[in-house]
Short mmCIF file of C-alpha atoms and ligand atoms in Angstrom, two decimals:
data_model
loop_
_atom_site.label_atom_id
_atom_site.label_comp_id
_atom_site.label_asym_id
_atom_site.label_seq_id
_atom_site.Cartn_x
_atom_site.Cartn_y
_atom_site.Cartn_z
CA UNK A 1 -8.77 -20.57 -8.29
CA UNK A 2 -10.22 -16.90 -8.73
CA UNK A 3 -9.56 -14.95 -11.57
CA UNK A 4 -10.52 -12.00 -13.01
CA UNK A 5 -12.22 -11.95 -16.52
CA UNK A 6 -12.65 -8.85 -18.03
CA UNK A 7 -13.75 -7.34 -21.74
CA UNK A 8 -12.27 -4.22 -22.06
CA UNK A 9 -13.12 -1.28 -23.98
CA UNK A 10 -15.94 0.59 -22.13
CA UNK A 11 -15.15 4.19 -21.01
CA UNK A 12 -14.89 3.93 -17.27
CA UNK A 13 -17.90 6.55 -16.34
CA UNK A 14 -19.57 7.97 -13.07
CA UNK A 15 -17.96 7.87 -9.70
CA UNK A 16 -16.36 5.92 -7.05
CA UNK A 17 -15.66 5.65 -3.46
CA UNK A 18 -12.02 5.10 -2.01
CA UNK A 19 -11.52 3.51 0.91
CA UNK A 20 -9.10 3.93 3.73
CA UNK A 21 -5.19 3.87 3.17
CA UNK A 22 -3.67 -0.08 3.68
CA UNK A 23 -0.83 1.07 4.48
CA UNK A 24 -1.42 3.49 6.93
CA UNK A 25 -3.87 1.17 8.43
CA UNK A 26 -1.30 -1.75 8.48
CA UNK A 27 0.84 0.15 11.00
CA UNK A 28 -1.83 1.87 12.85
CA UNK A 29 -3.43 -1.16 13.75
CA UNK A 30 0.18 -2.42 15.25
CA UNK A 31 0.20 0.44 17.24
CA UNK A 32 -2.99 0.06 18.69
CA UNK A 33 -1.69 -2.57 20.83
CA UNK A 34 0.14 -0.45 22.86
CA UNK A 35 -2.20 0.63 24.88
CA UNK A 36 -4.02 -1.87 27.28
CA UNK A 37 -7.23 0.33 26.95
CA UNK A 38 -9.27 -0.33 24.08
CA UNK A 39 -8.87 1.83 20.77
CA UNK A 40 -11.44 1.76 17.88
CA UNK A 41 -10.54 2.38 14.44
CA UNK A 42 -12.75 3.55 11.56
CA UNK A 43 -12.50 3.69 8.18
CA UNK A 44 -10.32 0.22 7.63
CA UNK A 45 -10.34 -1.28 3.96
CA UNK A 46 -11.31 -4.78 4.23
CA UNK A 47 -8.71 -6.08 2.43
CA UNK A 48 -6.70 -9.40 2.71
CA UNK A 49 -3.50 -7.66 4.30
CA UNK A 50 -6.01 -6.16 6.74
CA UNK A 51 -7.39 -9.11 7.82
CA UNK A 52 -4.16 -11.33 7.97
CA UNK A 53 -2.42 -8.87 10.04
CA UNK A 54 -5.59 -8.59 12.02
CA UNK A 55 -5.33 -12.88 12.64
CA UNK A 56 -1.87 -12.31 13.81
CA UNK A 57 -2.87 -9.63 16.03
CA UNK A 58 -5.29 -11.79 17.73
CA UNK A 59 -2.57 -14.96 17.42
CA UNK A 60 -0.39 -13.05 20.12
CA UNK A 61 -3.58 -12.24 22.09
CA UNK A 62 -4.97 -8.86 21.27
CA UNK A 63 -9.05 -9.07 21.23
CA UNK A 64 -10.46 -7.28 17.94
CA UNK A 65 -13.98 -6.66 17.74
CA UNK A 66 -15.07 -6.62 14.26
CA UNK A 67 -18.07 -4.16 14.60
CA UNK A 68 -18.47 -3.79 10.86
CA UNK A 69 -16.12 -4.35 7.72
CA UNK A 70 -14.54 -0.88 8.03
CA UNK A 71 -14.58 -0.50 11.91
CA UNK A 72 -12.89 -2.21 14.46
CA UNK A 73 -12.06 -2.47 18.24
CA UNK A 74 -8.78 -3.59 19.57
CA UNK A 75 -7.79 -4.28 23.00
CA UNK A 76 -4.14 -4.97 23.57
CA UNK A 77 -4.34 -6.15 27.40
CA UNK A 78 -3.16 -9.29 27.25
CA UNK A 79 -0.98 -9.11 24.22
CA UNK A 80 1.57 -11.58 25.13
CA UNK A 81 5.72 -9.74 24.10
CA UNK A 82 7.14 -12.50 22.74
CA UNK A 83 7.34 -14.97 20.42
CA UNK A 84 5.33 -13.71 17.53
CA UNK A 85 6.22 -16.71 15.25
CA UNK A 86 2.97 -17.86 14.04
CA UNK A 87 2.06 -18.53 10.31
CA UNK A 88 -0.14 -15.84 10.08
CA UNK A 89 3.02 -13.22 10.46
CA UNK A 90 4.57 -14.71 7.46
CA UNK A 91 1.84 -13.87 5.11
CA UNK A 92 2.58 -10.11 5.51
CA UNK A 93 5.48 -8.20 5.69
CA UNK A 94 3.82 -5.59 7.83
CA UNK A 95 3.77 -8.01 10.29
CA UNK A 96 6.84 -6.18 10.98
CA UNK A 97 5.23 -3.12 12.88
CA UNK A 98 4.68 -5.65 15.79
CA UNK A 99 8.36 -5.13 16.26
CA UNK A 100 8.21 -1.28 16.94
CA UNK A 101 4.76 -1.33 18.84
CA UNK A 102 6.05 -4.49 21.02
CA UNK A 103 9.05 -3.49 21.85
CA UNK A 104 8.16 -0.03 23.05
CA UNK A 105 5.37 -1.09 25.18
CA UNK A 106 6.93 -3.90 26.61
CA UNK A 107 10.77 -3.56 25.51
CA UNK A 108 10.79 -6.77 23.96
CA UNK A 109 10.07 -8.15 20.63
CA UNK A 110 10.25 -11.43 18.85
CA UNK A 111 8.53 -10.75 15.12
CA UNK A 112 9.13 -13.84 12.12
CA UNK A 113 10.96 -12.04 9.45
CA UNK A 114 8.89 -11.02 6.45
CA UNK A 115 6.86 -11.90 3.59
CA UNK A 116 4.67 -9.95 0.79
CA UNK A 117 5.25 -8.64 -2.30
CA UNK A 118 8.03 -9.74 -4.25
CA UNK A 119 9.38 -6.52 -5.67
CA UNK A 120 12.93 -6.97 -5.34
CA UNK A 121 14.89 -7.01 -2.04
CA UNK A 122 13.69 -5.28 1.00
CA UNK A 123 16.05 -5.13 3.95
CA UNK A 124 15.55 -4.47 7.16
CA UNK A 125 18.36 -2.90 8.33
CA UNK A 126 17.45 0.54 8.88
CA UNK A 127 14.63 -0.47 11.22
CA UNK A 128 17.38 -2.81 12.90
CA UNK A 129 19.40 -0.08 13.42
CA UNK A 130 16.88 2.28 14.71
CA UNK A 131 16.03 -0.18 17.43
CA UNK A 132 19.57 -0.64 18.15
CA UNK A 133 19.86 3.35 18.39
CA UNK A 134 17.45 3.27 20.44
CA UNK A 135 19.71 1.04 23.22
CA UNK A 136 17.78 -2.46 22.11
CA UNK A 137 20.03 -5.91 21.39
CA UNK A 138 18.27 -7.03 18.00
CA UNK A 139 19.84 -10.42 16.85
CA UNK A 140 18.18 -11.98 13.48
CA UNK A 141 17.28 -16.16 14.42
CA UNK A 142 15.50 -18.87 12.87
CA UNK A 143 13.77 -16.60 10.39
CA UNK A 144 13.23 -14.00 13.27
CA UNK A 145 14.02 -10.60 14.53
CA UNK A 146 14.27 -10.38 18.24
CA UNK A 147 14.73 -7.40 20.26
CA UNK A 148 15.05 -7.05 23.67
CA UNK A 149 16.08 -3.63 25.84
CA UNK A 150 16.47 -3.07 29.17
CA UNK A 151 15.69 0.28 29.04
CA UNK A 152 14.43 2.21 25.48
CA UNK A 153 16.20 5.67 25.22
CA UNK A 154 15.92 8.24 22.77
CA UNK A 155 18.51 9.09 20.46
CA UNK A 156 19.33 10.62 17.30
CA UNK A 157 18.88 8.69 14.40
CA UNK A 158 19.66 9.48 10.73
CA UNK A 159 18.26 7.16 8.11
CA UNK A 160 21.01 6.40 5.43
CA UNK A 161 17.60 5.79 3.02
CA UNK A 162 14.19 7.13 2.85
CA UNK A 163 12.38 4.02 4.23
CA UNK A 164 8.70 4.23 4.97
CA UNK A 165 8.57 0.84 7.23
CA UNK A 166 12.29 2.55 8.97
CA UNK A 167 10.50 5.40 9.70
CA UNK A 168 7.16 4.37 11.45
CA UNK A 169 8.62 1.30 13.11
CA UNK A 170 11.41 3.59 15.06
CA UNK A 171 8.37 6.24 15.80
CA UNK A 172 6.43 3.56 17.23
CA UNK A 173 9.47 2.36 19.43
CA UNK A 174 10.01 5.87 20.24
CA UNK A 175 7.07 6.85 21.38
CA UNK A 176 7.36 4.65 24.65
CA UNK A 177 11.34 5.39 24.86
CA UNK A 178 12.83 7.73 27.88
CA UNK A 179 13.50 11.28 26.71
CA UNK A 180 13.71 12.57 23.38
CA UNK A 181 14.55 10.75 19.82
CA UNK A 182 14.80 12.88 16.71
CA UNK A 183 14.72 11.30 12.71
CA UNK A 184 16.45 12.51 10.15
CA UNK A 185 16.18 11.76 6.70
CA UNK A 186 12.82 10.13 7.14
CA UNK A 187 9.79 9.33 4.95
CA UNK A 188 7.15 11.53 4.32
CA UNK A 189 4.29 9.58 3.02
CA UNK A 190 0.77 10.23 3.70
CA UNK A 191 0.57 7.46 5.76
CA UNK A 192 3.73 8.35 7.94
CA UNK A 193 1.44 11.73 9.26
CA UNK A 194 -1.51 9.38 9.79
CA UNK A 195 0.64 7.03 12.30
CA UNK A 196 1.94 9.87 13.93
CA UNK A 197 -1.45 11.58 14.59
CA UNK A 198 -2.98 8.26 15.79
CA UNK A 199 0.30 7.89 18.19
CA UNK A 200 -0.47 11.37 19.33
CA UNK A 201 -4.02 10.83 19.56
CA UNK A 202 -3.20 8.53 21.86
CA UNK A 203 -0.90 10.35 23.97
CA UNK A 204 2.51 10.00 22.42
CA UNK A 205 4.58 13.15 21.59
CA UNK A 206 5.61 13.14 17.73
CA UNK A 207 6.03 16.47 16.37
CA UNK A 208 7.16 17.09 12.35
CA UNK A 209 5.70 14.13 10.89
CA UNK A 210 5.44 14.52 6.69
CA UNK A 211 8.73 16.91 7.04
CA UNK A 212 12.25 14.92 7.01
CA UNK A 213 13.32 15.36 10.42
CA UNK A 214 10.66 13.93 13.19
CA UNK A 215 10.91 14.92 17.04
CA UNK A 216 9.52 11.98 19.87
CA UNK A 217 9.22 12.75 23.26
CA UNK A 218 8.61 9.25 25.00
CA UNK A 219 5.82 9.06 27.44
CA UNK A 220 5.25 6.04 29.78
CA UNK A 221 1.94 5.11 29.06
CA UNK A 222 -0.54 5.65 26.12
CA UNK A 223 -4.49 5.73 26.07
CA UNK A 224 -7.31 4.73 23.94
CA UNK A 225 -8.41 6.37 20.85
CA UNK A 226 -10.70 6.64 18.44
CA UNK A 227 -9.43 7.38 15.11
CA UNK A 228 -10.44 7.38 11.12
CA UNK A 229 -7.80 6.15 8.58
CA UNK A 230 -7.01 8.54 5.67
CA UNK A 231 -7.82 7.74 2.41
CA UNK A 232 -6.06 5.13 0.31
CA UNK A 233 -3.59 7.29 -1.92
CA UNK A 234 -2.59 4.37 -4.36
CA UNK A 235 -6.57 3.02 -4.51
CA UNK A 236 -7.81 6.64 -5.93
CA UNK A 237 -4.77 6.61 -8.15
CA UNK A 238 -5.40 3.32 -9.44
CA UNK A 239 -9.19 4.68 -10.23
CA UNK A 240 -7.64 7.39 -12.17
CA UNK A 241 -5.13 5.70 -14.17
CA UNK A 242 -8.19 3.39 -15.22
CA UNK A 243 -10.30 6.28 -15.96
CA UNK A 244 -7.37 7.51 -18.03
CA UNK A 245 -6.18 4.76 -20.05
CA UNK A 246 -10.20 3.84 -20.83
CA UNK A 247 -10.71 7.27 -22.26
CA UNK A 248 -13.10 7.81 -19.38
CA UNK A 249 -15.01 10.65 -16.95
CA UNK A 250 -14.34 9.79 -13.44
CA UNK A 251 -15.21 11.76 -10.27
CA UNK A 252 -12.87 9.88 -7.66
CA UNK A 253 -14.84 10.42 -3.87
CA UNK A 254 -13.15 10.48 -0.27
CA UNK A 255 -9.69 11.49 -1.25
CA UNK A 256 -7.20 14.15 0.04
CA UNK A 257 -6.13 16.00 -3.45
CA UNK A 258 -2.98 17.05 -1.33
CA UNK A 259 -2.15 13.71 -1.76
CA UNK A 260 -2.50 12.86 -5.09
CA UNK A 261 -0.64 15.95 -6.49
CA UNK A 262 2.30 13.91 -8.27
CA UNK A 263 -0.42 11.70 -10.09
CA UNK A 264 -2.38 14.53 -10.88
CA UNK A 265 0.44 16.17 -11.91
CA UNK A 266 1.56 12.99 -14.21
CA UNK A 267 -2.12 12.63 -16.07
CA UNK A 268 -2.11 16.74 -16.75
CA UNK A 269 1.22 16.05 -18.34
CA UNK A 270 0.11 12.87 -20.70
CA UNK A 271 -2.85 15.06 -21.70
CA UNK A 272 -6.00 14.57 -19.41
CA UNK A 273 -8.15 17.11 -17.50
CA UNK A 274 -8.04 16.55 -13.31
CA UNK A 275 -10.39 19.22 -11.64
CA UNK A 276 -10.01 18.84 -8.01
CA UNK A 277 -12.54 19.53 -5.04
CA UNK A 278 -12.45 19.49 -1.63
CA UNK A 279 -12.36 15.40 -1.29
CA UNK A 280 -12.60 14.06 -4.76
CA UNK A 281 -10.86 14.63 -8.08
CA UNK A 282 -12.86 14.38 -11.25
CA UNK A 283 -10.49 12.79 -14.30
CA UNK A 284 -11.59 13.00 -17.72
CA UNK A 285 -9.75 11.56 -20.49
CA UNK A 286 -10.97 12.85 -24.38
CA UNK A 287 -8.09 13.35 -26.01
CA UNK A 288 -5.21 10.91 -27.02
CA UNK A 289 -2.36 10.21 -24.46
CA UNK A 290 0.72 11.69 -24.78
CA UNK A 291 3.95 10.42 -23.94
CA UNK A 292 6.28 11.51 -21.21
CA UNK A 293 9.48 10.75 -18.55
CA UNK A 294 8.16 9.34 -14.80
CA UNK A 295 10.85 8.28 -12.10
CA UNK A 296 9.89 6.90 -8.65
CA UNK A 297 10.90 8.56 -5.85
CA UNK A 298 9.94 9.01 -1.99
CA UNK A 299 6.81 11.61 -1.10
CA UNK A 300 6.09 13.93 -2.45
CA UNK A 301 7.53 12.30 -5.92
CA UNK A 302 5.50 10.01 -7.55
CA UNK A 303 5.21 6.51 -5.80
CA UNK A 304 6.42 3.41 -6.47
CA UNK A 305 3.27 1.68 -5.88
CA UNK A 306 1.73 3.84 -9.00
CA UNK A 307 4.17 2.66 -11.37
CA UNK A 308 3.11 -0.31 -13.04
CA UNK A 309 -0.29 1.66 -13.41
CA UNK A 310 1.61 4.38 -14.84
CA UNK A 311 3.55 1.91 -17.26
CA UNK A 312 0.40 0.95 -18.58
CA UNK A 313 -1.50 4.36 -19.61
CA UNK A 314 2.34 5.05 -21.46
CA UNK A 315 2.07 2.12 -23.49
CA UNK A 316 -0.95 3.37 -25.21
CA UNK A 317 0.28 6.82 -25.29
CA UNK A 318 1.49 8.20 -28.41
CA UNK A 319 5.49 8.62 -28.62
CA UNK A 320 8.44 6.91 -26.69
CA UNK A 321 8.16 7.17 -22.25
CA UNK A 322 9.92 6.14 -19.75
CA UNK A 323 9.42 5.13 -16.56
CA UNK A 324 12.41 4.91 -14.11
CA UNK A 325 12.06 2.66 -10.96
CA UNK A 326 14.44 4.05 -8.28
CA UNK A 327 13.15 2.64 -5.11
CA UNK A 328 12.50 -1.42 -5.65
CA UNK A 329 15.15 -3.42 -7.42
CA UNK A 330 12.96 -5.97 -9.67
CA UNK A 331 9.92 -4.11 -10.13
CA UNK A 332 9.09 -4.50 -13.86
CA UNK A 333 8.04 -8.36 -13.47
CA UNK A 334 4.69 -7.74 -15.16
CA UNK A 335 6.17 -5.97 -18.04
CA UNK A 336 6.16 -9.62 -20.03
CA UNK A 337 2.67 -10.04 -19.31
CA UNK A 338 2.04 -6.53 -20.59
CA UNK A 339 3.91 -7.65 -23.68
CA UNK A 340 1.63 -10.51 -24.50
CA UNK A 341 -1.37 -7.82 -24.44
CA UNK A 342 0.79 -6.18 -27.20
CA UNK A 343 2.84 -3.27 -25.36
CA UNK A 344 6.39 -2.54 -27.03
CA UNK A 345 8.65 -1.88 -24.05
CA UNK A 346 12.20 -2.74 -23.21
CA UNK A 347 13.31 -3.23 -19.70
CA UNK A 348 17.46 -2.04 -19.26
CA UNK A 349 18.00 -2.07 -15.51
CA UNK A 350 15.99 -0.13 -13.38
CA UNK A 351 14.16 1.56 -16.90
CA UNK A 352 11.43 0.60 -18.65
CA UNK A 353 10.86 2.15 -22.66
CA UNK A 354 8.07 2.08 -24.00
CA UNK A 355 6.88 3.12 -27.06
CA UNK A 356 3.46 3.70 -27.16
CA UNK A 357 0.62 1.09 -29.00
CA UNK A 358 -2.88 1.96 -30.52
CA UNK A 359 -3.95 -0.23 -27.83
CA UNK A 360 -3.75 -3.48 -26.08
CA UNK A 361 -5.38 -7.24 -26.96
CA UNK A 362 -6.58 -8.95 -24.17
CA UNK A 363 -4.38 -12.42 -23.08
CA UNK A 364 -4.37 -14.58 -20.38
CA UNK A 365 -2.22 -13.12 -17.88
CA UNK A 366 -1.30 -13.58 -14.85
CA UNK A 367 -0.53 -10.86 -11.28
CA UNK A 368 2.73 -10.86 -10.13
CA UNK A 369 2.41 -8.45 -7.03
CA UNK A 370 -0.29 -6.19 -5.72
CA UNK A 371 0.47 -2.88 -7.58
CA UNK A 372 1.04 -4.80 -10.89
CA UNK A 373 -2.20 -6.77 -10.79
CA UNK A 374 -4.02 -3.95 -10.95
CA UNK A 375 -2.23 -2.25 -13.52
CA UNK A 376 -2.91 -5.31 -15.60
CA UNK A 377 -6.58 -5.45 -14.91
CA UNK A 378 -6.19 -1.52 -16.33
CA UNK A 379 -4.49 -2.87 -19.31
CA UNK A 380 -7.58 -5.38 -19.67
CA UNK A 381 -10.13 -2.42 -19.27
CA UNK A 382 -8.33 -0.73 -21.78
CA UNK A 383 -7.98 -3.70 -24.13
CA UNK A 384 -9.85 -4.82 -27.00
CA UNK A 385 -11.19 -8.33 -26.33
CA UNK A 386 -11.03 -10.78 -23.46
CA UNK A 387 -8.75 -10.55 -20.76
CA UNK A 388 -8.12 -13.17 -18.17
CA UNK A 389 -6.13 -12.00 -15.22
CA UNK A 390 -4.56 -14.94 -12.63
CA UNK A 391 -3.75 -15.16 -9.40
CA UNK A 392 -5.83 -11.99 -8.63
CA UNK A 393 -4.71 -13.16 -4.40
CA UNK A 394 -2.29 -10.33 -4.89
CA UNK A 395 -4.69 -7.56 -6.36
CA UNK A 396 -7.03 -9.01 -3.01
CA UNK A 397 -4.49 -7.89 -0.67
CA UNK A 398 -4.67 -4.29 -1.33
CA UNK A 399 -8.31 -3.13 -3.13
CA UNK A 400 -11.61 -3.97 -1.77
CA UNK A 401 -14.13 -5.47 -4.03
CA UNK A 402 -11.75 -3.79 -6.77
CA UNK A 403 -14.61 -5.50 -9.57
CA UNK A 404 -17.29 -4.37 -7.79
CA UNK A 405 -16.24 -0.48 -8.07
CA UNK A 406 -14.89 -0.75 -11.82
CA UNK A 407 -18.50 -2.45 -12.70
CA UNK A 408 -20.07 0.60 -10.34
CA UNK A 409 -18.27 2.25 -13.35
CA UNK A 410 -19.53 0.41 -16.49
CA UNK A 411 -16.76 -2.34 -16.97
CA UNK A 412 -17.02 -5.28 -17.90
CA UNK A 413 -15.45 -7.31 -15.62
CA UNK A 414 -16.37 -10.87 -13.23
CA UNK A 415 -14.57 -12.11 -10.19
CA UNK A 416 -14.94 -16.09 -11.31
CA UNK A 417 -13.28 -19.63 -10.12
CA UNK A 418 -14.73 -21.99 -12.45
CA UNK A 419 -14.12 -22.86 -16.40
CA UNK A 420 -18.29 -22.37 -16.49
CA UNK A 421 -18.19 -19.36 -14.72
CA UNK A 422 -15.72 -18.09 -17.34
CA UNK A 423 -17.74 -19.42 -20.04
CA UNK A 424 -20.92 -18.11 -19.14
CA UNK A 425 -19.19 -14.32 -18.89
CA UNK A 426 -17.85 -14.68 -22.34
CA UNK A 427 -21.44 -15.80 -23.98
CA UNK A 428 -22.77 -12.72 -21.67
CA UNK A 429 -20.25 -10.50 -23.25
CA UNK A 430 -20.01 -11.74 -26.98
C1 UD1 B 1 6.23 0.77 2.04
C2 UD1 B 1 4.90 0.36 1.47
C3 UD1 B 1 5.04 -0.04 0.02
C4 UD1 B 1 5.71 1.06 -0.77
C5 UD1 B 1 7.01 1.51 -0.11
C6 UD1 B 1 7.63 2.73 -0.76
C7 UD1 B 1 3.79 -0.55 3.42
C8 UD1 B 1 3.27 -1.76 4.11
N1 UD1 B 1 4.40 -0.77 2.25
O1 UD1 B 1 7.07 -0.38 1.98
O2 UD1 B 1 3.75 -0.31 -0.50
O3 UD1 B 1 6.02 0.58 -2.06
O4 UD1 B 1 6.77 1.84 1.27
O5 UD1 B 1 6.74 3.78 -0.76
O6 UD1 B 1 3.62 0.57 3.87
N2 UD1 B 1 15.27 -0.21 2.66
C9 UD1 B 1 16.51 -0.54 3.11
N3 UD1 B 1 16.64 -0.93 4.42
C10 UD1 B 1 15.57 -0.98 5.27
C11 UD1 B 1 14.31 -0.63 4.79
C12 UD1 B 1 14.17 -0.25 3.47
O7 UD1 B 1 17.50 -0.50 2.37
O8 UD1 B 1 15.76 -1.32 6.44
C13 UD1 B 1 15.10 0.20 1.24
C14 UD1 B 1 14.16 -0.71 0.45
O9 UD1 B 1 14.84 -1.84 -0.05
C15 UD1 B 1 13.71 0.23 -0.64
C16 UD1 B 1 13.65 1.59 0.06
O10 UD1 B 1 14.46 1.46 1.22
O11 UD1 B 1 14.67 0.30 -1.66
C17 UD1 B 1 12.28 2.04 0.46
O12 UD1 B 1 11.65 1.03 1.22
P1 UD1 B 1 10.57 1.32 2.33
O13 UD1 B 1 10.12 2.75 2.22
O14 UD1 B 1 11.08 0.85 3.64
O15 UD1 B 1 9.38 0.40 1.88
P2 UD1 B 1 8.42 -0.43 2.82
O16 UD1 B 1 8.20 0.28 4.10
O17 UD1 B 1 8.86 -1.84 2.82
#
């Protein structure tokens, strides 16, 4: 069993690289089936979601060409429509985006429901109803969505909730739908735009992506590509969070700044200098943290997948915070863990306080999602002593070589799976 053993206390110095966005590359990588001609995408993280998606991919036929760790080749051609029921799809909720790619292209869809982070219930009724707006029967068996049309036609389609997944999984759909489908109420992210360019690149019609309402023209066919992910939003925050909470100077590479804004905006607030550039942001941390208020919210507010991070530069700030979680239901798991490092916060339904500590101790803890792993493994940077973080799976799904780039930095921290492994870091460290 991996884990991640880590003595904390070094300023995080120098710089690092961020890779491309996970998210955006989950769904773009579903939409590259729909084209029989091949499309080639750069600037993939290799990442565990990546890569399981990927297996499913090639599970229902598509044939991916690894060229290198960030590049790849897909051909959907002889994608087969239905069923998609293999293990594979279970490991990873985005397995979902087969549903809106599939059924556009070929009008039917058969997609096991999801799995992935635990963070609280995550419905899929808005997508379900964006299919069905879109003239599809979905019916929800054996642990499956399937969704069959006769014809796809557009429609107008206003999302009850800002939903991210909702909102690219009804583009994709769409796209490949006769005449013309407009979204209202829809997501914004980052990663939304970089769908809807890559559609577009490939010949679909998608006009006001990262606004609320989006406009699809369906066209019959689409083409190859070649595209370039953007960067990975919640990666360069991550990087400077741990800068932050380690007191650090950090010049964060091959980011859009546009993107970051509510982060930035967060660390100015608690006290830290952010100087931006053209694609990197440099955070330096020299004076103490200060406390302040945070609530999640959709783009452009700050994200839900920065809060744990977020949770855990506040509980060394000075004064009470709090953070209020207003997307995910559940999302404060790792708050215990946090505890046992020596954090003094107090979860009352969907708020966290937290009153700040001089700093943290290390513990053994353990990851209970993606988003939260990390944060932990900030805690431990931050922390005086030895910190042993478990089931690090979860932090595996969403950074690459996430020890390699904090050691690039001056951490102190080992990827090991063995009780000598562990042993010899701590006599290396003491
Ligand atoms: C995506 C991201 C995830 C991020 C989240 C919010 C991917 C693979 N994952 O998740 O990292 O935390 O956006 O930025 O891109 N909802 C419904 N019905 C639905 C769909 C969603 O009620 O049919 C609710 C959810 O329970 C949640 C809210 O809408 O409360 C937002 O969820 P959504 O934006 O859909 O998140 P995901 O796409 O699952």
């Amino acid at each position: 069993m991996e884990q991640y053993v880590i003595k904390g206390g070094n300023p995080l110095v120098g710089e690092v690289e961020i890779g491309g966005a996970k998210n955006a590359a989950l769904a773009i990588l579903a939409a590259s089936i729909m084209t029989d001609e091949t499309v080639t995408i750069e600037n993939l993280p290799n990442v565990r979601d990546i890569n399981a998606l990927l297996e499913a991919m090639a599970e229902i036929g598509a044939r991916i060409d690894r060229t290198d760790a960030h590049t790849v080749k897909i051909s959907g051609a002889f994608v087969k429509d239905v069923p998609v029921d293999y293990e594979s799809m279970k490991k990873i909720r985005a397995s979902y985006y087969l549903l809106g790619a599939l059924l556009g292209k070929y009008k039917r869809a058969e997609v096991i429901l999801p799995g992935g982070c635990n963070i609280g219930s995550r419905p899929m009724d808005l997508h379900i109803k964006g299919f069905r707006a879109l003239g599809a029967d979905v019916e929800i068996r054996g642990g499956a969505v399937a969704a069959s049309a006769r014809h796809l036609r557009g429609s107008h389609i206003y999302l009850d909730k800002v939903s991210v997944g909702a909102t690219i999984n009804i583009m994709m759909a769409a796209s490949m739908a006769e005449g013309k489908t407009i979204i209202e109420n829809a997501a914004k992210e980052p990663h939304v735009v970089d769908v809807a360019n890559f559609l577009n690149s490939m010949g679909a019609n998608i006009r006001g992506a990262g606004t609320d309402v989006i406009r699809i023209v369906g066209v019959e066919k689409l083409h190859r590509t070649e595209y370039s992910i953007i960067p990975d939003q919640i990666e360069a925050g991550t990087f400077m969070f741990a800068a932050a909470a380690t007191k650090g100077d950090v010049m964060v590479k091959n980011v859009i700044p546009k993107h970051l804004e509510a982060t930035t905006a967060k660390l100015l607030e608690i006290g830290c200098e952010v100087e931006e550039f053209d694609d990197a942001v440099r955070v330096v941390a020299s004076k103490p943290l200060r406390n302040t208020q945070v609530t999640t919210l959709p783009y452009p507010g700050f994200p839900t997948d920065m809060q744990p991070q977020m949770t855990v530069l506040l509980g060394i700030a000075t004064g009470v915070s709090t953070v209020t979680e207003s997307i995910f239901e559940n999302r404060f798991k790792y708050v215990d863990e946090l505890t046992r490092m020596g954090a003094a916060i107090k979860v009352e339904s969907s708020i966290a306080i937290i009153t700040g500590v001089d700093r943290y101790m290390g513990a053994r803890v353990s990851a209970p999602d993606l988003r939260a792993g990390a944060a932990l493994v900030i805690a431990g940077l931050a922390a005086e002593g030895i910190t042993i973080v478990d089931d690090i799976y979860y932090i595996q799904r969403g950074y690459e070589n996430f020890e390699g780039k904090l050691r690039g930095l001056g951490a102190q921290i080992e990827l090991v799976s063995s009780e000598k492994e562990l042993q010899k870091f701590r006599l290396k460290v003491s």
